[in-house]
Amino acid sequence: MNNFIFSLNATIPIFILIVLGWILMRLGILTKGFNSAADKYVFKVALPVLLFHDIATADIRQDFDASFFFFCMISTALMFIGVWFFTSIFMKDKTMVGAFAQASARGSAAVLGIAFVNNIYGSSGMAPMMIVAAVPLYNIFSVIILSVCSNDKSADRGHQIRNTFLNVLKNPIIIGIVAGLPFSLLGIDITGPAFAIPYKAITNIANTATPVALLVVGAGFEGRKAIKKIRPTLAATFIKLILLPAIFFPAAVAMGFRNSELVAILVMLGSPTTVTCYIMAKNMGNDEVLTSSIVVTATLLSSITLTFWVFLLRSLGLI
C-alpha cells in the first residue's frame, strides 16, 4: 500500500495541473491566445532557463556518469532507428510512416523529466544529464525521419533539410543546455554573492516552467482528435508508454542504475508524446492529424502507465 501511495504522490500532482489546464480552458478562463503565448514562453524562455539553471548549478565533473550518459544516448538512438525500421516494413499506408515513427519514439523528456524527478526526490537529480544526452538526438532523429518520409513531394528537400537543421541548432532547449555547460564544467558558482541578483531572477523564471507547461498541455487537449485514426494511434501509444520501457528497463537495471537515474530513464522511455511532434509533422509535410491524435491519447493514458511504472520500480526496491 505504501508503494502505491508513493506512486500516486509521484504522478497525480503533475496530472492535476494538466487537468486544471483543461478545466480552465473549458471555463473560458484560459484562451487559445493565452495558450499559444504561454506555449512559446515555456519553449523559448522558461524551459531553457530551467535547463540552464539545473545544469549550471550541477557539478557535472563530479556527477558525470559515463555509463548513464551513453546509455541514454544509445537507447535514444535505438528507439528511433528501431521504431522507424519496423514501421517502414509493417505499416501499409506509407504516408503515415514519418508521423507514426516520430510520435512513437519522442517523448516529453525535457518538460516531464525534471518535473517527475523533482516531485519524487526534491531535486532534478540525473534528469539534466539525461536531457543533455537524449534531447539533442530527439531533434536530430525527428528531422531525419520527417524529411525522408515527407509527403510533400513538391518541396525542395535539400533546402528543407538545411533549414530544419539550422532550426535544430537554434532550438532554445539546446541553447539552454549548451549555455549551462561551461558554468558546470568550469566550476563557476552562480549561486554565490557575485551572481545573487541574476541568480534570483533565473530561479524565479525557472520555477514557472513546469507548472505553466503542464497547464498548457491540459489547455490544448482536444479529446475528439483522439478518436481519429484510432488503430495506429493506439499502436503508437502502446509502443511509447509500455513497449519501449519494457524493452530497455531490464538493461538499465542490469547496469546498476537506481533512484533518480531510473526515474530519469523512465521519463526518457515512457513519457507521453511531446506536442512538438505535431508542430514538426505539420511543417514538414507529414500526417499531423495522426500525430495530434497520438499526442492527446498518450498524454491521457500516461497518467495510468507512469503510475504503474513508478509503482513497479518502487515495489522492486529500485527507486
mmCIF file of N, CA and C in Angstrom, residues 131-190:
data_model
loop_
_atom_site.group_PDB
_atom_site.id
_atom_site.type_symbol
_atom_site.label_atom_id
_atom_site.label_comp_id
_atom_site.label_asym_id
_atom_site.label_seq_id
_atom_site.Cartn_x
_atom_site.Cartn_y
_atom_site.Cartn_z
ATOM 1 N N ILE A 131 18.739 14.734 -20.136
ATOM 2 C CA ILE A 131 18.309 15.697 -21.148
ATOM 3 C C ILE A 131 19.462 16.067 -22.075
ATOM 4 N N VAL A 132 20.653 16.266 -21.502
ATOM 5 C CA VAL A 132 21.835 16.568 -22.324
ATOM 6 C C VAL A 132 22.111 15.436 -23.298
ATOM 7 N N ALA A 133 21.928 14.198 -22.843
ATOM 8 C CA ALA A 133 22.246 13.041 -23.684
ATOM 9 C C ALA A 133 21.173 12.760 -24.728
ATOM 10 N N ALA A 134 19.899 12.963 -24.363
ATOM 11 C CA ALA A 134 18.804 12.494 -25.219
ATOM 12 C C ALA A 134 18.143 13.564 -26.069
ATOM 13 N N VAL A 135 17.886 14.750 -25.510
ATOM 14 C CA VAL A 135 17.070 15.747 -26.207
ATOM 15 C C VAL A 135 17.667 16.208 -27.542
ATOM 16 N N PRO A 136 18.975 16.469 -27.627
ATOM 17 C CA PRO A 136 19.511 16.824 -28.948
ATOM 18 C C PRO A 136 19.275 15.736 -29.993
ATOM 19 N N LEU A 137 19.379 14.468 -29.573
ATOM 20 C CA LEU A 137 19.134 13.367 -30.509
ATOM 21 C C LEU A 137 17.662 13.292 -30.897
ATOM 22 N N TYR A 138 16.753 13.642 -29.970
ATOM 23 C CA TYR A 138 15.333 13.697 -30.313
ATOM 24 C C TYR A 138 15.122 14.599 -31.528
ATOM 25 N N ASN A 139 15.726 15.779 -31.466
ATOM 26 C CA ASN A 139 15.564 16.743 -32.544
ATOM 27 C C ASN A 139 16.201 16.263 -33.842
ATOM 28 N N ILE A 140 17.405 15.719 -33.740
ATOM 29 C CA ILE A 140 18.128 15.289 -34.938
ATOM 30 C C ILE A 140 17.407 14.142 -35.642
ATOM 31 N N PHE A 141 17.007 13.113 -34.892
ATOM 32 C CA PHE A 141 16.321 11.973 -35.499
ATOM 33 C C PHE A 141 14.961 12.368 -36.055
ATOM 34 N N SER A 142 14.256 13.271 -35.362
ATOM 35 C CA SER A 142 12.967 13.725 -35.858
ATOM 36 C C SER A 142 13.115 14.430 -37.195
ATOM 37 N N VAL A 143 14.145 15.250 -37.315
ATOM 38 C CA VAL A 143 14.401 15.950 -38.574
ATOM 39 C C VAL A 143 14.664 14.954 -39.691
ATOM 40 N N ILE A 144 15.498 13.974 -39.429
ATOM 41 C CA ILE A 144 15.851 12.986 -40.449
ATOM 42 C C ILE A 144 14.625 12.188 -40.883
ATOM 43 N N ILE A 145 13.868 11.665 -39.909
ATOM 44 C CA ILE A 145 12.707 10.827 -40.220
ATOM 45 C C ILE A 145 11.644 11.609 -40.980
ATOM 46 N N LEU A 146 11.311 12.800 -40.498
ATOM 47 C CA LEU A 146 10.255 13.582 -41.134
ATOM 48 C C LEU A 146 10.669 14.087 -42.512
ATOM 49 N N SER A 147 11.946 14.354 -42.693
ATOM 50 C CA SER A 147 12.427 14.805 -44.006
ATOM 51 C C SER A 147 12.370 13.665 -45.023
ATOM 52 N N VAL A 148 12.841 12.493 -44.633
ATOM 53 C CA VAL A 148 12.855 11.345 -45.538
ATOM 54 C C VAL A 148 11.431 10.889 -45.867
ATOM 55 N N CYS A 149 10.528 10.961 -44.887
ATOM 56 C CA CYS A 149 9.169 10.440 -45.051
ATOM 57 C C CYS A 149 8.155 11.506 -45.448
ATOM 58 N N SER A 150 8.596 12.717 -45.756
ATOM 59 C CA SER A 150 7.676 13.808 -46.070
ATOM 60 C C SER A 150 6.767 13.446 -47.235
ATOM 61 N N ASN A 151 5.488 13.797 -47.113
ATOM 62 C CA ASN A 151 4.509 13.564 -48.174
ATOM 63 C C ASN A 151 4.447 14.717 -49.165
ATOM 64 N N ASP A 152 5.181 15.789 -48.885
ATOM 65 C CA ASP A 152 5.196 16.958 -49.764
ATOM 66 C C ASP A 152 6.290 16.768 -50.805
ATOM 67 N N LYS A 153 5.949 16.139 -51.880
ATOM 68 C CA LYS A 153 6.937 15.801 -52.908
ATOM 69 C C LYS A 153 7.392 17.010 -53.715
ATOM 70 N N SER A 154 6.646 18.110 -53.629
ATOM 71 C CA SER A 154 6.992 19.302 -54.407
ATOM 72 C C SER A 154 8.025 20.165 -53.692
ATOM 73 N N ALA A 155 8.259 19.885 -52.413
ATOM 74 C CA ALA A 155 9.176 20.721 -51.635
ATOM 75 C C ALA A 155 10.616 20.472 -52.042
ATOM 76 N N ASP A 156 11.425 21.498 -51.917
ATOM 77 C CA ASP A 156 12.862 21.364 -52.142
ATOM 78 C C ASP A 156 13.449 20.672 -50.920
ATOM 79 N N ARG A 157 13.672 19.345 -51.051
ATOM 80 C CA ARG A 157 14.074 18.543 -49.895
ATOM 81 C C ARG A 157 15.396 19.026 -49.296
ATOM 82 N N GLY A 158 16.361 19.337 -50.166
ATOM 83 C CA GLY A 158 17.655 19.786 -49.659
ATOM 84 C C GLY A 158 17.538 21.085 -48.884
ATOM 85 N N HIS A 159 16.785 22.042 -49.443
ATOM 86 C CA HIS A 159 16.575 23.319 -48.765
ATOM 87 C C HIS A 159 15.833 23.115 -47.446
ATOM 88 N N GLN A 160 14.829 22.216 -47.457
ATOM 89 C CA GLN A 160 14.042 21.941 -46.259
ATOM 90 C C GLN A 160 14.920 21.347 -45.158
ATOM 91 N N ILE A 161 15.768 20.409 -45.532
ATOM 92 C CA ILE A 161 16.640 19.765 -44.539
ATOM 93 C C ILE A 161 17.626 20.765 -43.956
ATOM 94 N N ARG A 162 18.212 21.607 -44.820
ATOM 95 C CA ARG A 162 19.169 22.605 -44.334
ATOM 96 C C ARG A 162 18.514 23.552 -43.343
ATOM 97 N N ASN A 163 17.334 24.049 -43.713
ATOM 98 C CA ASN A 163 16.635 24.980 -42.830
ATOM 99 C C ASN A 163 16.244 24.329 -41.509
ATOM 100 N N THR A 164 15.835 23.071 -41.576
ATOM 101 C CA THR A 164 15.413 22.396 -40.361
ATOM 102 C C THR A 164 16.585 22.146 -39.437
ATOM 103 N N PHE A 165 17.719 21.772 -39.987
ATOM 104 C CA PHE A 165 18.896 21.557 -39.147
ATOM 105 C C PHE A 165 19.376 22.870 -38.527
ATOM 106 N N LEU A 166 19.232 23.961 -39.266
ATOM 107 C CA LEU A 166 19.556 25.263 -38.676
ATOM 108 C C LEU A 166 18.620 25.563 -37.516
ATOM 109 N N ASN A 167 17.337 25.199 -37.677
ATOM 110 C CA ASN A 167 16.382 25.399 -36.587
ATOM 111 C C ASN A 167 16.715 24.539 -35.376
ATOM 112 N N VAL A 168 17.241 23.346 -35.632
ATOM 113 C CA VAL A 168 17.672 22.487 -34.522
ATOM 114 C C VAL A 168 18.804 23.158 -33.754
ATOM 115 N N LEU A 169 19.767 23.730 -34.480
ATOM 116 C CA LEU A 169 20.898 24.401 -33.834
ATOM 117 C C LEU A 169 20.430 25.624 -33.042
ATOM 118 N N LYS A 170 19.327 26.245 -33.511
ATOM 119 C CA LYS A 170 18.791 27.422 -32.818
ATOM 120 C C LYS A 170 17.725 27.052 -31.793
ATOM 121 N N ASN A 171 17.501 25.760 -31.593
ATOM 122 C CA ASN A 171 16.491 25.308 -30.642
ATOM 123 C C ASN A 171 16.780 25.861 -29.256
ATOM 124 N N PRO A 172 15.830 26.581 -28.639
ATOM 125 C CA PRO A 172 16.076 27.196 -27.323
ATOM 126 C C PRO A 172 16.474 26.193 -26.246
ATOM 127 N N ILE A 173 15.920 24.977 -26.316
ATOM 128 C CA ILE A 173 16.262 23.960 -25.320
ATOM 129 C C ILE A 173 17.733 23.590 -25.419
ATOM 130 N N ILE A 174 18.202 23.400 -26.642
ATOM 131 C CA ILE A 174 19.610 23.061 -26.841
ATOM 132 C C ILE A 174 20.502 24.228 -26.432
ATOM 133 N N ILE A 175 20.067 25.452 -26.733
ATOM 134 C CA ILE A 175 20.841 26.629 -26.340
ATOM 135 C C ILE A 175 20.946 26.711 -24.826
ATOM 136 N N GLY A 176 19.839 26.443 -24.118
ATOM 137 C CA GLY A 176 19.865 26.460 -22.656
ATOM 138 C C GLY A 176 20.832 25.433 -22.097
ATOM 139 N N ILE A 177 20.836 24.238 -22.692
ATOM 140 C CA ILE A 177 21.752 23.187 -22.258
ATOM 141 C C ILE A 177 23.203 23.603 -22.478
ATOM 142 N N VAL A 178 23.488 24.063 -23.693
ATOM 143 C CA VAL A 178 24.868 24.437 -24.039
ATOM 144 C C VAL A 178 25.344 25.617 -23.191
ATOM 145 N N ALA A 179 24.459 26.573 -22.927
ATOM 146 C CA ALA A 179 24.837 27.746 -22.132
ATOM 147 C C ALA A 179 25.174 27.371 -20.697
ATOM 148 N N GLY A 180 24.523 26.363 -20.154
ATOM 149 C CA GLY A 180 24.784 25.968 -18.771
ATOM 150 C C GLY A 180 26.032 25.131 -18.591
ATOM 151 N N LEU A 181 26.461 24.450 -19.647
ATOM 152 C CA LEU A 181 27.603 23.534 -19.527
ATOM 153 C C LEU A 181 28.905 24.206 -19.083
ATOM 154 N N PRO A 182 29.286 25.378 -19.639
ATOM 155 C CA PRO A 182 30.554 25.989 -19.206
ATOM 156 C C PRO A 182 30.591 26.309 -17.714
ATOM 157 N N PHE A 183 29.479 26.766 -17.155
ATOM 158 C CA PHE A 183 29.434 27.088 -15.728
ATOM 159 C C PHE A 183 29.660 25.835 -14.890
ATOM 160 N N SER A 184 29.074 24.741 -15.326
ATOM 161 C CA SER A 184 29.232 23.488 -14.588
ATOM 162 C C SER A 184 30.637 22.923 -14.752
ATOM 163 N N LEU A 185 31.119 22.905 -15.985
ATOM 164 C CA LEU A 185 32.429 22.306 -16.257
ATOM 165 C C LEU A 185 33.572 23.114 -15.657
ATOM 166 N N LEU A 186 33.418 24.443 -15.604
ATOM 167 C CA LEU A 186 34.476 25.307 -15.074
ATOM 168 C C LEU A 186 34.319 25.561 -13.577
ATOM 169 N N GLY A 187 33.247 25.050 -13.000
ATOM 170 C CA GLY A 187 33.040 25.208 -11.562
ATOM 171 C C GLY A 187 32.687 26.621 -11.141
ATOM 172 N N ILE A 188 32.029 27.385 -12.033
ATOM 173 C CA ILE A 188 31.617 28.752 -11.705
ATOM 174 C C ILE A 188 30.334 28.695 -10.873
ATOM 175 N N ASP A 189 30.378 29.230 -9.675
ATOM 176 C CA ASP A 189 29.243 29.154 -8.762
ATOM 177 C C ASP A 189 28.283 30.312 -8.996
ATOM 178 N N ILE A 190 27.181 30.050 -9.689
ATOM 179 C CA ILE A 190 26.224 31.128 -9.977
ATOM 180 C C ILE A 190 25.305 31.385 -8.785
#
